CSV table of C-alpha atoms in Angstrom, one decimal:
chain,number,residue,atom,x,y,z
A,1169,UNK,CA,-34.2,13.2,45.9
A,1170,UNK,CA,-33.4,10.2,48.0
A,1171,UNK,CA,-31.7,8.5,44.9
A,1172,UNK,CA,-31.4,4.7,45.2
A,1173,UNK,CA,-33.0,3.2,48.5
A,1174,UNK,CA,-32.6,-0.5,49.4
A,1175,UNK,CA,-34.4,-2.2,52.4
A,1176,UNK,CA,-33.4,-3.9,54.5
A,1177,UNK,CA,-29.8,-3.1,55.1
A,1178,UNK,CA,-29.3,-6.4,57.2
A,1179,UNK,CA,-30.9,-9.4,57.2
A,1180,UNK,CA,-30.1,-13.3,58.5
A,1181,UNK,CA,-32.1,-15.9,56.9
A,1182,UNK,CA,-32.3,-19.9,57.5
A,1183,UNK,CA,-31.5,-22.2,54.7
A,1184,UNK,CA,-34.5,-22.6,52.5
A,1185,UNK,CA,-36.2,-19.4,53.3
A,1186,UNK,CA,-37.4,-17.1,50.9
A,1187,UNK,CA,-37.2,-13.5,50.9
A,1188,UNK,CA,-37.3,-10.1,48.7
A,1189,UNK,CA,-34.7,-7.2,48.7
A,1190,UNK,CA,-36.2,-4.1,47.9
A,1191,UNK,CA,-34.8,-1.5,45.6
A,1192,UNK,CA,-36.9,1.7,44.8
A,1193,UNK,CA,-35.5,5.2,42.9
A,1194,UNK,CA,-36.9,8.2,42.4
A,1195,UNK,CA,-34.8,9.8,39.6
A,1196,UNK,CA,-37.0,8.1,37.0
A,1197,UNK,CA,-34.1,6.1,35.7
A,1198,UNK,CA,-35.0,3.6,32.9
A,1199,UNK,CA,-32.0,1.3,33.7
A,1200,UNK,CA,-31.8,-0.8,37.2
A,1201,UNK,CA,-29.3,-3.4,38.1
A,1202,UNK,CA,-28.6,-5.9,41.0
A,1203,UNK,CA,-25.3,-6.8,42.0
A,1204,UNK,CA,-23.6,-8.9,44.6
A,1205,UNK,CA,-20.4,-8.7,46.3
A,1206,UNK,CA,-18.7,-11.4,48.0
A,1207,UNK,CA,-15.8,-10.8,50.4
A,1208,UNK,CA,-12.4,-9.5,48.5
A,1209,UNK,CA,-14.4,-9.6,45.2
A,1210,UNK,CA,-15.5,-7.2,42.8
A,1211,UNK,CA,-19.3,-6.5,42.3
A,1212,UNK,CA,-20.9,-9.1,40.1
A,1213,UNK,CA,-24.1,-8.3,37.8
A,1214,UNK,CA,-27.3,-10.6,38.8
A,1215,UNK,CA,-30.1,-9.0,36.8
A,1216,UNK,CA,-30.8,-6.0,34.8
A,1217,UNK,CA,-33.6,-4.2,33.7
A,1218,UNK,CA,-34.0,-1.7,30.9
A,1219,UNK,CA,-37.5,-0.5,31.8
A,1220,UNK,CA,-40.6,-1.6,33.2
A,1221,UNK,CA,-41.6,-4.9,32.1
A,1222,UNK,CA,-38.0,-6.0,30.8
A,1223,UNK,CA,-35.6,-7.6,32.6
A,1224,UNK,CA,-32.6,-9.7,31.7
A,1225,UNK,CA,-29.8,-12.0,33.4
A,1226,UNK,CA,-26.5,-10.8,34.2
A,1227,UNK,CA,-23.5,-13.0,35.2
A,1228,UNK,CA,-24.7,-14.8,38.4
A,1229,UNK,CA,-28.8,-15.1,38.0
A,1230,UNK,CA,-29.1,-18.5,39.3
A,1231,UNK,CA,-30.9,-18.8,42.6
A,1232,UNK,CA,-32.4,-15.3,42.1
A,1233,UNK,CA,-35.5,-13.9,40.4
A,1234,UNK,CA,-36.4,-10.1,39.8
A,1235,UNK,CA,-39.4,-8.2,38.0
A,1236,UNK,CA,-40.0,-4.6,37.1
A,1237,UNK,CA,-43.7,-3.5,37.3
A,1238,UNK,CA,-42.9,0.0,37.5
A,1239,UNK,CA,-40.1,2.3,36.8
A,1240,UNK,CA,-39.1,2.9,40.5
A,1241,UNK,CA,-39.1,-0.2,41.4
A,1242,UNK,CA,-36.8,-3.4,40.9
A,1243,UNK,CA,-37.1,-6.1,43.9
A,1244,UNK,CA,-34.8,-9.2,43.7
A,1245,UNK,CA,-36.3,-12.3,45.2
A,1246,UNK,CA,-34.5,-15.2,46.8
A,1247,UNK,CA,-36.9,-18.3,46.7
A,1248,UNK,CA,-34.8,-21.0,48.5
A,1249,UNK,CA,-31.7,-19.1,50.3
A,1250,UNK,CA,-28.6,-21.1,50.5
A,1251,UNK,CA,-25.2,-20.2,52.2
A,1252,UNK,CA,-23.8,-19.4,48.9
A,1253,UNK,CA,-26.0,-16.7,48.6
A,1254,UNK,CA,-24.4,-14.7,51.6
A,1255,UNK,CA,-23.3,-11.8,50.5
A,1256,UNK,CA,-23.8,-7.7,50.3
A,1257,UNK,CA,-26.4,-6.7,47.5
A,1258,UNK,CA,-26.5,-3.7,45.7
A,1259,UNK,CA,-29.1,-2.0,43.6
A,1260,UNK,CA,-28.3,0.9,41.1
A,1261,UNK,CA,-29.7,2.8,38.5
A,1262,UNK,CA,-28.7,4.9,35.5
A,1263,UNK,CA,-30.6,6.9,32.9
A,1264,UNK,CA,-29.2,4.9,30.2
A,1265,UNK,CA,-26.4,2.3,29.5
A,1266,UNK,CA,-24.1,5.3,28.8
A,1267,UNK,CA,-24.9,7.2,31.8
A,1268,UNK,CA,-23.5,6.6,35.1
A,1269,UNK,CA,-24.9,4.2,37.6
A,1270,UNK,CA,-26.2,5.3,41.0
A,1271,UNK,CA,-25.7,3.0,43.8
A,1272,UNK,CA,-27.8,2.4,46.8
A,1273,UNK,CA,-26.5,1.8,50.2
A,1274,UNK,CA,-26.3,-2.3,49.9
A,1275,UNK,CA,-28.2,-5.0,51.9
A,1276,UNK,CA,-26.1,-7.4,53.8
A,1277,UNK,CA,-27.2,-10.7,53.8
A,1278,UNK,CA,-26.3,-13.5,55.9
A,1279,UNK,CA,-27.5,-17.5,55.2
A,1280,UNK,CA,-27.2,-19.7,58.1
B,638,UNK,CA,-14.2,-13.3,28.5
B,639,UNK,CA,-14.1,-9.7,29.8
B,640,UNK,CA,-12.2,-9.3,32.8
B,641,UNK,CA,-11.1,-6.0,34.7
B,642,UNK,CA,-8.0,-7.0,37.3
B,643,UNK,CA,-7.1,-4.5,40.1
B,644,UNK,CA,-3.8,-6.1,41.4
B,645,UNK,CA,-3.6,-4.3,44.7
B,646,UNK,CA,-6.1,-5.3,47.1
B,647,UNK,CA,-4.6,-2.8,49.6
B,648,UNK,CA,-2.6,0.5,48.9
B,649,UNK,CA,-1.0,2.7,51.7
B,650,UNK,CA,0.7,6.1,51.2
B,651,UNK,CA,1.8,8.7,53.1
B,652,UNK,CA,-0.1,12.1,53.0
B,653,UNK,CA,1.4,14.1,49.9
B,654,UNK,CA,2.8,11.3,48.3
B,655,UNK,CA,1.6,10.2,44.9
B,656,UNK,CA,-0.6,7.5,44.6
B,657,UNK,CA,-1.3,5.2,41.6
B,658,UNK,CA,-4.1,2.7,41.6
B,659,UNK,CA,-3.6,0.2,39.0
B,660,UNK,CA,-6.5,-1.3,36.4
B,661,UNK,CA,-5.9,-3.6,33.5
B,662,UNK,CA,-8.6,-4.9,31.4
B,663,UNK,CA,-9.1,-7.7,29.0
B,664,UNK,CA,-11.5,-7.0,26.5
B,665,UNK,CA,-11.2,-7.1,22.5
B,666,UNK,CA,-13.6,-4.4,21.7
B,667,UNK,CA,-13.7,-0.8,22.0
B,668,UNK,CA,-13.6,-0.2,25.9
B,669,UNK,CA,-15.4,2.5,28.2
B,670,UNK,CA,-13.8,2.5,31.5
B,671,UNK,CA,-14.7,4.1,34.9
B,672,UNK,CA,-13.4,4.4,38.5
B,673,UNK,CA,-15.6,4.1,41.2
B,674,UNK,CA,-15.4,5.2,44.7
B,675,UNK,CA,-16.7,4.1,48.2
B,676,UNK,CA,-15.9,6.1,51.0
B,677,UNK,CA,-16.5,5.1,54.7
B,678,UNK,CA,-20.0,4.9,55.3
B,679,UNK,CA,-21.1,6.4,52.1
B,680,UNK,CA,-22.5,4.7,48.8
B,681,UNK,CA,-20.6,3.7,46.0
B,682,UNK,CA,-20.2,6.5,43.6
B,683,UNK,CA,-18.5,7.4,39.9
B,684,UNK,CA,-15.2,9.2,40.3
B,685,UNK,CA,-14.5,9.7,36.8
B,686,UNK,CA,-14.8,7.8,33.2
B,687,UNK,CA,-12.3,8.2,30.7
B,688,UNK,CA,-14.1,9.7,27.8
B,689,UNK,CA,-14.6,12.8,30.1
B,690,UNK,CA,-10.9,13.2,30.4
B,691,UNK,CA,-11.5,15.3,33.5
B,692,UNK,CA,-9.7,15.7,37.0
B,693,UNK,CA,-11.9,14.8,39.6
B,694,UNK,CA,-10.8,15.7,43.4
B,695,UNK,CA,-7.3,15.7,41.8
B,696,UNK,CA,-7.3,12.4,40.3
B,697,UNK,CA,-7.0,11.6,36.7
B,698,UNK,CA,-7.1,8.3,34.7
B,699,UNK,CA,-5.4,7.7,31.1
B,700,UNK,CA,-6.6,4.8,29.1
B,701,UNK,CA,-3.6,3.1,27.4
B,702,UNK,CA,-5.0,1.0,24.9
B,703,UNK,CA,-1.7,-0.8,24.1
B,704,UNK,CA,-1.1,-1.8,27.7
B,705,UNK,CA,-5.0,-2.3,28.4
B,706,UNK,CA,-4.7,0.0,31.3
B,707,UNK,CA,-6.7,2.5,33.1
B,708,UNK,CA,-4.9,3.3,35.9
B,709,UNK,CA,-5.8,6.3,38.6
B,710,UNK,CA,-3.2,8.8,39.8
B,711,UNK,CA,-3.0,11.7,42.0
B,712,UNK,CA,0.2,13.6,42.6
B,713,UNK,CA,-0.3,14.3,46.2
B,714,UNK,CA,-2.5,12.3,48.4
B,715,UNK,CA,-4.9,13.7,51.0
B,716,UNK,CA,-6.1,11.8,53.9
B,717,UNK,CA,-9.7,12.3,52.6
B,718,UNK,CA,-8.8,10.1,49.8
B,719,UNK,CA,-8.8,7.0,51.9
B,720,UNK,CA,-11.4,4.7,50.3
B,721,UNK,CA,-12.3,1.8,48.4
B,722,UNK,CA,-11.9,2.2,44.9
B,723,UNK,CA,-13.2,0.3,41.7
B,724,UNK,CA,-12.2,0.3,38.2
B,725,UNK,CA,-15.2,-1.0,35.8
B,726,UNK,CA,-15.6,-1.8,32.3
B,727,UNK,CA,-18.5,-1.1,29.9
B,728,UNK,CA,-18.8,-3.5,27.1
B,729,UNK,CA,-19.8,-1.9,24.0
B,730,UNK,CA,-23.5,-2.6,23.2
B,731,UNK,CA,-24.1,-4.1,26.7
B,732,UNK,CA,-26.0,-2.9,29.5
B,733,UNK,CA,-23.6,-3.7,32.3
B,734,UNK,CA,-20.5,-3.0,34.1
B,735,UNK,CA,-17.6,-5.4,34.6
B,736,UNK,CA,-16.1,-4.4,38.0
B,737,UNK,CA,-12.6,-5.1,39.3
B,738,UNK,CA,-12.0,-6.7,42.8
B,739,UNK,CA,-11.2,-3.3,44.2
B,740,UNK,CA,-8.3,-1.7,46.1
B,741,UNK,CA,-8.7,-0.4,49.4
B,742,UNK,CA,-6.3,3.0,49.4
B,743,UNK,CA,-5.3,4.3,53.2
B,744,UNK,CA,-3.5,7.5,53.1
B,745,UNK,CA,-1.4,7.8,56.4
B,746,UNK,CA,-0.7,11.3,58.0
């Protein structure tokens, strides 16, 4: 099992550009999460999903969108990139809310 | 608001010395607490959770509701313990974790 796979690993965007961060998991987990981690800070939840077709906002959803059309995939979309979105983004999944979360390797995103 | 505080961003101890990584939380409900660890060039992974009451890699953590703490301890640090450690709080009935800022632990030879 690959676990949670995130692509790309690194990306540089210009202000105003859009992009999608991909996340896929092969563990048949219902729950999936997107976090961002700013330098010296903890992880902050952007969006999460409790199953295909269901998504909900976390602590810092502004500027992002998500979709969950399948159990495996949970892409994160930035429509108009801003410098404040420069961060490391982590995707995670879990079997249920009470089970440990499994993390991907992260995507380092810079907005210039 | 729920909050997790790890007061030390950096912690450095010598091999063989005891280590304690501090974690304090702010939450009025019944907490569920975790320690996650990220070794160099590896993914963030679960180290232990308080409901398991187990020792993983020699680490233990006891939930102290009176002091709202969940400190991570190991009596004899090893070089392979060098990593980034995150304390996390799960809110009762919620689907998310609240993470602390993390502590970078360095074990000196």
